Structures are given as C-alpha cells and as structure tokens.
Short mmCIF file of N, CA and C in Angstrom, two decimals:
data_model
loop_
_atom_site.label_atom_id
_atom_site.label_comp_id
_atom_site.label_asym_id
_atom_site.label_seq_id
_atom_site.Cartn_x
_atom_site.Cartn_y
_atom_site.Cartn_z
N MET F 1 -15.24 0.91 0.94
CA MET F 1 -13.82 0.66 1.07
C MET F 1 -13.15 0.96 -0.26
N GLU F 2 -11.86 1.16 -0.19
CA GLU F 2 -11.06 1.43 -1.38
C GLU F 2 -9.89 0.46 -1.39
N ILE F 3 -9.51 0.02 -2.58
CA ILE F 3 -8.36 -0.87 -2.71
C ILE F 3 -7.37 -0.24 -3.68
N TRP F 4 -6.13 -0.12 -3.20
CA TRP F 4 -5.05 0.39 -4.06
C TRP F 4 -4.44 -0.81 -4.75
N ILE F 5 -4.43 -0.76 -6.09
CA ILE F 5 -3.92 -1.91 -6.84
C ILE F 5 -2.99 -1.51 -7.98
N ASN F 6 -2.21 -2.48 -8.39
CA ASN F 6 -1.48 -2.47 -9.65
C ASN F 6 -2.10 -3.63 -10.43
N PRO F 7 -2.80 -3.37 -11.55
CA PRO F 7 -3.49 -4.45 -12.26
C PRO F 7 -2.57 -5.58 -12.72
N ALA F 8 -1.28 -5.32 -12.82
CA ALA F 8 -0.33 -6.36 -13.23
C ALA F 8 0.04 -7.30 -12.09
N CYS F 9 -0.39 -6.99 -10.88
CA CYS F 9 -0.03 -7.75 -9.68
C CYS F 9 -1.02 -8.88 -9.43
N SER F 10 -0.52 -10.10 -9.31
CA SER F 10 -1.40 -11.25 -9.07
C SER F 10 -2.09 -11.17 -7.71
N LYS F 11 -1.42 -10.65 -6.69
CA LYS F 11 -2.03 -10.50 -5.37
C LYS F 11 -3.20 -9.51 -5.43
N CYS F 12 -3.04 -8.47 -6.23
CA CYS F 12 -4.12 -7.49 -6.40
C CYS F 12 -5.32 -8.12 -7.10
N ARG F 13 -5.04 -8.88 -8.16
CA ARG F 13 -6.13 -9.54 -8.89
C ARG F 13 -6.85 -10.54 -7.99
N SER F 14 -6.10 -11.25 -7.16
CA SER F 14 -6.72 -12.21 -6.24
C SER F 14 -7.60 -11.50 -5.22
N ALA F 15 -7.13 -10.37 -4.71
CA ALA F 15 -7.92 -9.61 -3.73
C ALA F 15 -9.21 -9.11 -4.36
N ILE F 16 -9.13 -8.60 -5.58
CA ILE F 16 -10.32 -8.12 -6.29
C ILE F 16 -11.30 -9.27 -6.51
N SER F 17 -10.79 -10.42 -6.91
CA SER F 17 -11.65 -11.58 -7.13
C SER F 17 -12.39 -11.97 -5.86
N LEU F 18 -11.70 -11.95 -4.74
CA LEU F 18 -12.33 -12.29 -3.47
C LEU F 18 -13.36 -11.24 -3.06
N LEU F 19 -13.03 -9.98 -3.23
CA LEU F 19 -14.00 -8.92 -2.93
C LEU F 19 -15.25 -9.09 -3.78
N ASP F 20 -15.06 -9.39 -5.07
CA ASP F 20 -16.20 -9.59 -5.97
C ASP F 20 -17.01 -10.81 -5.55
N ALA F 21 -16.33 -11.90 -5.21
CA ALA F 21 -17.02 -13.12 -4.81
C ALA F 21 -17.86 -12.91 -3.55
N GLU F 22 -17.39 -12.01 -2.69
CA GLU F 22 -18.10 -11.72 -1.44
C GLU F 22 -19.14 -10.61 -1.60
N GLY F 23 -19.25 -10.06 -2.80
CA GLY F 23 -20.23 -9.00 -3.06
C GLY F 23 -19.90 -7.68 -2.38
N ALA F 24 -18.64 -7.45 -2.13
CA ALA F 24 -18.21 -6.22 -1.45
C ALA F 24 -18.39 -5.00 -2.35
N ARG F 25 -18.69 -3.89 -1.71
CA ARG F 25 -18.75 -2.62 -2.42
C ARG F 25 -17.42 -1.91 -2.17
N TYR F 26 -16.76 -1.55 -3.24
CA TYR F 26 -15.44 -0.93 -3.11
C TYR F 26 -15.15 -0.10 -4.35
N THR F 27 -14.16 0.77 -4.20
CA THR F 27 -13.64 1.50 -5.36
C THR F 27 -12.19 1.08 -5.56
N VAL F 28 -11.79 1.09 -6.81
CA VAL F 28 -10.43 0.72 -7.17
C VAL F 28 -9.61 1.98 -7.41
N ARG F 29 -8.43 2.00 -6.85
CA ARG F 29 -7.48 3.08 -7.13
C ARG F 29 -6.24 2.45 -7.73
N ARG F 30 -5.99 2.75 -8.97
CA ARG F 30 -4.77 2.30 -9.64
C ARG F 30 -3.68 3.30 -9.26
N TYR F 31 -3.02 2.98 -8.18
CA TYR F 31 -2.15 3.96 -7.54
C TYR F 31 -0.91 4.31 -8.35
N LEU F 32 -0.59 3.55 -9.39
CA LEU F 32 0.53 3.95 -10.26
C LEU F 32 0.11 5.06 -11.21
N GLU F 33 -1.20 5.14 -11.49
CA GLU F 33 -1.75 6.18 -12.35
C GLU F 33 -2.29 7.35 -11.52
N ASP F 34 -3.00 7.03 -10.45
CA ASP F 34 -3.57 8.02 -9.53
C ASP F 34 -2.70 7.99 -8.27
N VAL F 35 -1.54 8.62 -8.40
CA VAL F 35 -0.50 8.52 -7.38
C VAL F 35 -0.94 9.21 -6.08
N PRO F 36 -0.82 8.49 -4.96
CA PRO F 36 -1.18 9.11 -3.68
C PRO F 36 -0.22 10.23 -3.31
N THR F 37 -0.78 11.25 -2.69
CA THR F 37 0.04 12.35 -2.19
C THR F 37 0.74 11.91 -0.90
N GLU F 38 1.68 12.72 -0.46
CA GLU F 38 2.34 12.42 0.81
C GLU F 38 1.31 12.40 1.94
N ALA F 39 0.34 13.31 1.89
CA ALA F 39 -0.69 13.35 2.93
C ALA F 39 -1.53 12.07 2.91
N GLU F 40 -1.86 11.58 1.74
CA GLU F 40 -2.64 10.34 1.63
C GLU F 40 -1.83 9.15 2.14
N ILE F 41 -0.55 9.14 1.85
CA ILE F 41 0.30 8.05 2.35
C ILE F 41 0.37 8.10 3.87
N ARG F 42 0.50 9.30 4.42
CA ARG F 42 0.51 9.44 5.89
C ARG F 42 -0.80 8.91 6.49
N GLU F 43 -1.92 9.26 5.87
CA GLU F 43 -3.21 8.80 6.36
C GLU F 43 -3.32 7.28 6.31
N VAL F 44 -2.91 6.69 5.21
CA VAL F 44 -2.96 5.23 5.09
C VAL F 44 -2.03 4.57 6.11
N LEU F 45 -0.86 5.13 6.31
CA LEU F 45 0.06 4.58 7.32
C LEU F 45 -0.57 4.62 8.70
N GLU F 46 -1.24 5.72 9.01
CA GLU F 46 -1.91 5.82 10.31
C GLU F 46 -3.00 4.75 10.43
N ARG F 47 -3.76 4.58 9.36
CA ARG F 47 -4.83 3.58 9.37
C ARG F 47 -4.26 2.16 9.47
N LEU F 48 -3.11 1.94 8.85
CA LEU F 48 -2.46 0.63 8.91
C LEU F 48 -1.78 0.38 10.26
N GLY F 49 -1.38 1.48 10.92
CA GLY F 49 -0.60 1.35 12.14
C GLY F 49 0.83 0.91 11.83
N LEU F 50 1.32 1.35 10.65
CA LEU F 50 2.66 0.96 10.20
C LEU F 50 3.49 2.19 9.88
N GLU F 51 4.76 1.95 9.68
CA GLU F 51 5.70 3.00 9.26
C GLU F 51 5.93 2.86 7.75
N PRO F 52 6.44 3.92 7.10
CA PRO F 52 6.60 3.85 5.65
C PRO F 52 7.52 2.71 5.19
N TRP F 53 8.57 2.43 5.95
CA TRP F 53 9.48 1.34 5.56
C TRP F 53 8.79 -0.03 5.65
N ASP F 54 7.70 -0.11 6.42
CA ASP F 54 6.97 -1.37 6.53
C ASP F 54 6.17 -1.69 5.27
N ILE F 55 5.86 -0.67 4.47
CA ILE F 55 5.08 -0.90 3.25
C ILE F 55 5.89 -0.61 1.99
N THR F 56 7.20 -0.59 2.13
CA THR F 56 8.07 -0.29 0.99
C THR F 56 8.60 -1.58 0.37
N ARG F 57 8.48 -1.66 -0.93
CA ARG F 57 8.98 -2.80 -1.69
C ARG F 57 10.48 -2.54 -1.97
N THR F 58 11.31 -3.01 -1.08
CA THR F 58 12.74 -2.68 -1.14
C THR F 58 13.50 -3.43 -2.23
N GLN F 59 12.86 -4.40 -2.88
CA GLN F 59 13.54 -5.13 -3.95
C GLN F 59 13.33 -4.51 -5.33
N GLU F 60 12.48 -3.49 -5.41
CA GLU F 60 12.24 -2.81 -6.68
C GLU F 60 13.51 -2.07 -7.13
N ALA F 61 13.64 -1.90 -8.43
CA ALA F 61 14.80 -1.21 -8.99
C ALA F 61 14.96 0.19 -8.41
N ALA F 62 13.85 0.92 -8.30
CA ALA F 62 13.91 2.29 -7.76
C ALA F 62 14.44 2.29 -6.33
N ALA F 63 14.08 1.29 -5.55
CA ALA F 63 14.56 1.21 -4.16
C ALA F 63 16.07 1.01 -4.15
N LYS F 64 16.55 0.18 -5.04
CA LYS F 64 17.99 -0.07 -5.11
C LYS F 64 18.72 1.19 -5.57
N GLU F 65 18.14 1.90 -6.56
CA GLU F 65 18.76 3.13 -7.05
C GLU F 65 18.84 4.19 -5.95
N LEU F 66 17.80 4.25 -5.12
CA LEU F 66 17.76 5.23 -4.03
C LEU F 66 18.59 4.79 -2.82
N GLY F 67 18.97 3.52 -2.79
CA GLY F 67 19.70 3.00 -1.64
C GLY F 67 18.85 2.88 -0.39
N LEU F 68 17.56 2.58 -0.57
CA LEU F 68 16.62 2.55 0.55
C LEU F 68 17.02 1.61 1.67
N THR F 69 17.66 0.52 1.35
CA THR F 69 18.01 -0.43 2.41
C THR F 69 19.00 0.17 3.40
N GLU F 70 19.67 1.23 2.99
CA GLU F 70 20.65 1.89 3.86
C GLU F 70 20.04 3.05 4.65
N TRP F 71 18.81 3.46 4.31
CA TRP F 71 18.20 4.60 4.98
C TRP F 71 17.84 4.23 6.41
N PRO F 72 17.97 5.19 7.33
CA PRO F 72 17.55 4.93 8.71
C PRO F 72 16.04 4.66 8.76
N ARG F 73 15.67 3.85 9.71
CA ARG F 73 14.25 3.54 9.93
C ARG F 73 13.87 4.09 11.29
N ASP F 74 13.75 5.42 11.31
CA ASP F 74 13.40 6.09 12.56
C ASP F 74 12.57 7.33 12.26
N ALA F 75 12.08 7.96 13.30
CA ALA F 75 11.19 9.11 13.16
C ALA F 75 11.82 10.23 12.33
N GLY F 76 13.13 10.41 12.47
CA GLY F 76 13.81 11.46 11.73
C GLY F 76 13.84 11.24 10.23
N ALA F 77 13.73 9.99 9.81
CA ALA F 77 13.77 9.66 8.38
C ALA F 77 12.38 9.41 7.79
N ARG F 78 11.36 9.46 8.62
CA ARG F 78 10.01 9.11 8.18
C ARG F 78 9.56 9.94 6.97
N ASP F 79 9.75 11.26 7.02
CA ASP F 79 9.32 12.11 5.91
C ASP F 79 10.07 11.78 4.62
N ARG F 80 11.34 11.43 4.74
CA ARG F 80 12.13 11.05 3.56
C ARG F 80 11.55 9.80 2.92
N TRP F 81 11.18 8.81 3.74
CA TRP F 81 10.57 7.58 3.23
C TRP F 81 9.24 7.87 2.55
N ILE F 82 8.41 8.69 3.19
CA ILE F 82 7.11 9.04 2.62
C ILE F 82 7.28 9.77 1.29
N GLY F 83 8.24 10.67 1.23
CA GLY F 83 8.53 11.37 -0.02
C GLY F 83 8.94 10.41 -1.12
N ALA F 84 9.73 9.40 -0.78
CA ALA F 84 10.15 8.41 -1.77
C ALA F 84 8.96 7.61 -2.28
N LEU F 85 8.04 7.24 -1.38
CA LEU F 85 6.86 6.49 -1.80
C LEU F 85 5.97 7.32 -2.73
N ALA F 86 5.83 8.61 -2.42
CA ALA F 86 5.02 9.49 -3.27
C ALA F 86 5.68 9.71 -4.63
N ALA F 87 7.00 9.82 -4.64
CA ALA F 87 7.73 10.05 -5.89
C ALA F 87 7.87 8.78 -6.73
N HIS F 88 7.85 7.64 -6.07
CA HIS F 88 8.03 6.34 -6.74
C HIS F 88 6.95 5.38 -6.25
N PRO F 89 5.70 5.56 -6.69
CA PRO F 89 4.60 4.76 -6.15
C PRO F 89 4.76 3.25 -6.34
N LYS F 90 5.57 2.84 -7.28
CA LYS F 90 5.79 1.40 -7.47
C LYS F 90 6.42 0.77 -6.23
N LEU F 91 6.99 1.60 -5.37
CA LEU F 91 7.61 1.11 -4.14
C LEU F 91 6.57 0.75 -3.06
N ILE F 92 5.32 1.17 -3.25
CA ILE F 92 4.28 0.92 -2.24
C ILE F 92 3.81 -0.52 -2.33
N GLN F 93 3.82 -1.19 -1.19
CA GLN F 93 3.32 -2.56 -1.11
C GLN F 93 1.85 -2.59 -1.54
N ARG F 94 1.44 -3.67 -2.14
CA ARG F 94 0.08 -3.76 -2.65
C ARG F 94 -0.47 -5.15 -2.47
N PRO F 95 -1.77 -5.27 -2.52
CA PRO F 95 -2.80 -4.23 -2.47
C PRO F 95 -2.99 -3.72 -1.05
N ILE F 96 -3.50 -2.52 -0.95
CA ILE F 96 -3.87 -1.95 0.35
C ILE F 96 -5.37 -1.69 0.29
N ILE F 97 -6.08 -2.19 1.30
CA ILE F 97 -7.51 -1.96 1.40
C ILE F 97 -7.76 -1.04 2.59
N THR F 98 -8.46 0.06 2.33
CA THR F 98 -8.91 0.92 3.42
C THR F 98 -10.32 0.48 3.76
N ALA F 99 -10.51 0.04 4.99
CA ALA F 99 -11.80 -0.51 5.42
C ALA F 99 -12.75 0.59 5.85
N ASP F 100 -14.02 0.21 5.92
CA ASP F 100 -15.06 1.17 6.26
C ASP F 100 -14.96 1.69 7.69
N ASP F 101 -14.27 0.96 8.57
CA ASP F 101 -14.18 1.39 9.97
C ASP F 101 -13.01 2.35 10.23
N GLY F 102 -12.34 2.79 9.15
CA GLY F 102 -11.24 3.73 9.31
C GLY F 102 -9.88 3.08 9.41
N THR F 103 -9.82 1.75 9.37
CA THR F 103 -8.55 1.05 9.40
C THR F 103 -8.14 0.68 7.98
N ALA F 104 -7.03 0.02 7.85
CA ALA F 104 -6.56 -0.44 6.54
C ALA F 104 -5.75 -1.71 6.75
N VAL F 105 -5.60 -2.49 5.68
CA VAL F 105 -4.77 -3.69 5.71
C VAL F 105 -3.98 -3.80 4.41
N VAL F 106 -2.79 -4.36 4.52
CA VAL F 106 -2.05 -4.76 3.34
C VAL F 106 -2.60 -6.15 3.01
N ALA F 107 -3.34 -6.24 1.93
CA ALA F 107 -4.16 -7.41 1.64
C ALA F 107 -3.48 -8.40 0.70
N ARG F 108 -2.32 -8.88 1.08
CA ARG F 108 -1.56 -9.80 0.23
C ARG F 108 -2.01 -11.25 0.40
N THR F 109 -2.85 -11.52 1.39
CA THR F 109 -3.34 -12.88 1.61
C THR F 109 -4.87 -12.87 1.65
N GLU F 110 -5.45 -14.03 1.44
CA GLU F 110 -6.90 -14.16 1.52
C GLU F 110 -7.38 -13.78 2.92
N ASP F 111 -6.65 -14.19 3.95
CA ASP F 111 -7.02 -13.86 5.33
C ASP F 111 -7.06 -12.35 5.54
N ALA F 112 -6.10 -11.64 4.98
CA ALA F 112 -6.06 -10.18 5.14
C ALA F 112 -7.25 -9.52 4.44
N VAL F 113 -7.62 -10.03 3.27
CA VAL F 113 -8.80 -9.48 2.56
C VAL F 113 -10.05 -9.75 3.38
N ARG F 114 -10.18 -10.97 3.91
CA ARG F 114 -11.35 -11.30 4.73
C ARG F 114 -11.38 -10.44 6.01
N ASP F 115 -10.21 -10.14 6.54
CA ASP F 115 -10.13 -9.26 7.71
C ASP F 115 -10.72 -7.89 7.36
N ALA F 116 -10.33 -7.35 6.20
CA ALA F 116 -10.87 -6.05 5.77
C ALA F 116 -12.38 -6.12 5.56
N LEU F 117 -12.85 -7.23 5.03
CA LEU F 117 -14.29 -7.39 4.79
C LEU F 117 -15.08 -7.43 6.09
N SER F 118 -14.46 -7.90 7.15
CA SER F 118 -15.16 -8.05 8.43
C SER F 118 -15.23 -6.75 9.21
N ARG F 119 -14.55 -5.72 8.76
CA ARG F 119 -14.50 -4.46 9.51
C ARG F 119 -15.65 -3.54 9.17
#
C-alpha cells in the first residue's frame, strides 16, 4: 500500500503511527514534493469512488484564490478540478491510502486507516 502524506499534518502522522503499530508494509509519498499527475489523481479518485471536489481542501489559501467554492461540481468541470489539484497539491485532502486490493481511503480517522489495513 501507499500513503500520500504531508509530514506537517497531524492526521498523516497519526496514520503512519497506526500503520507502524500494526506492522503494515507501505511506501510513503510526500505528495507536496512528489506531486501526483492528473492521471494519478484520476486513478486515485476512481479507487476512492469520489469526485475531485470531494477530496479538495477548500479552506486553503490557494482554493480561495482560485474561487473553488464557486466552481461547478459536475462532470463538465471535473477536468478543471483535477487540473487544480495537480497544480496545487496542497489542496488534496490527506492522508490518502491506496490499499492492496485496488481501493483507496481518505485516512483521516483511525477507523479509516484500519479499514485500509483490512483490505
């Protein structure tokens, strides 16, 4: 499994601690440094079963500058949202764990991390 993290994020550190405590094998992706491509974001969205606006941190400064809260949330705007996430990775909700079974979870809670571990 892989976990996308921002090391400054307490939820990310908690998820890593739980993965370590459970002896999980995983790789860390510091997604602010190793920025996901639009294709990778599309793949993760498919694995999550979510839309790009579902994983967007709309309270970030970049989101406010872009006016994201005013953007349509429909199929016609999907590529625009994905482009914004790729251009401004800080907007991506974290941590995201891609599980071994091909699914993914936004692992902001202990339950979500345990869910990823069970897959």
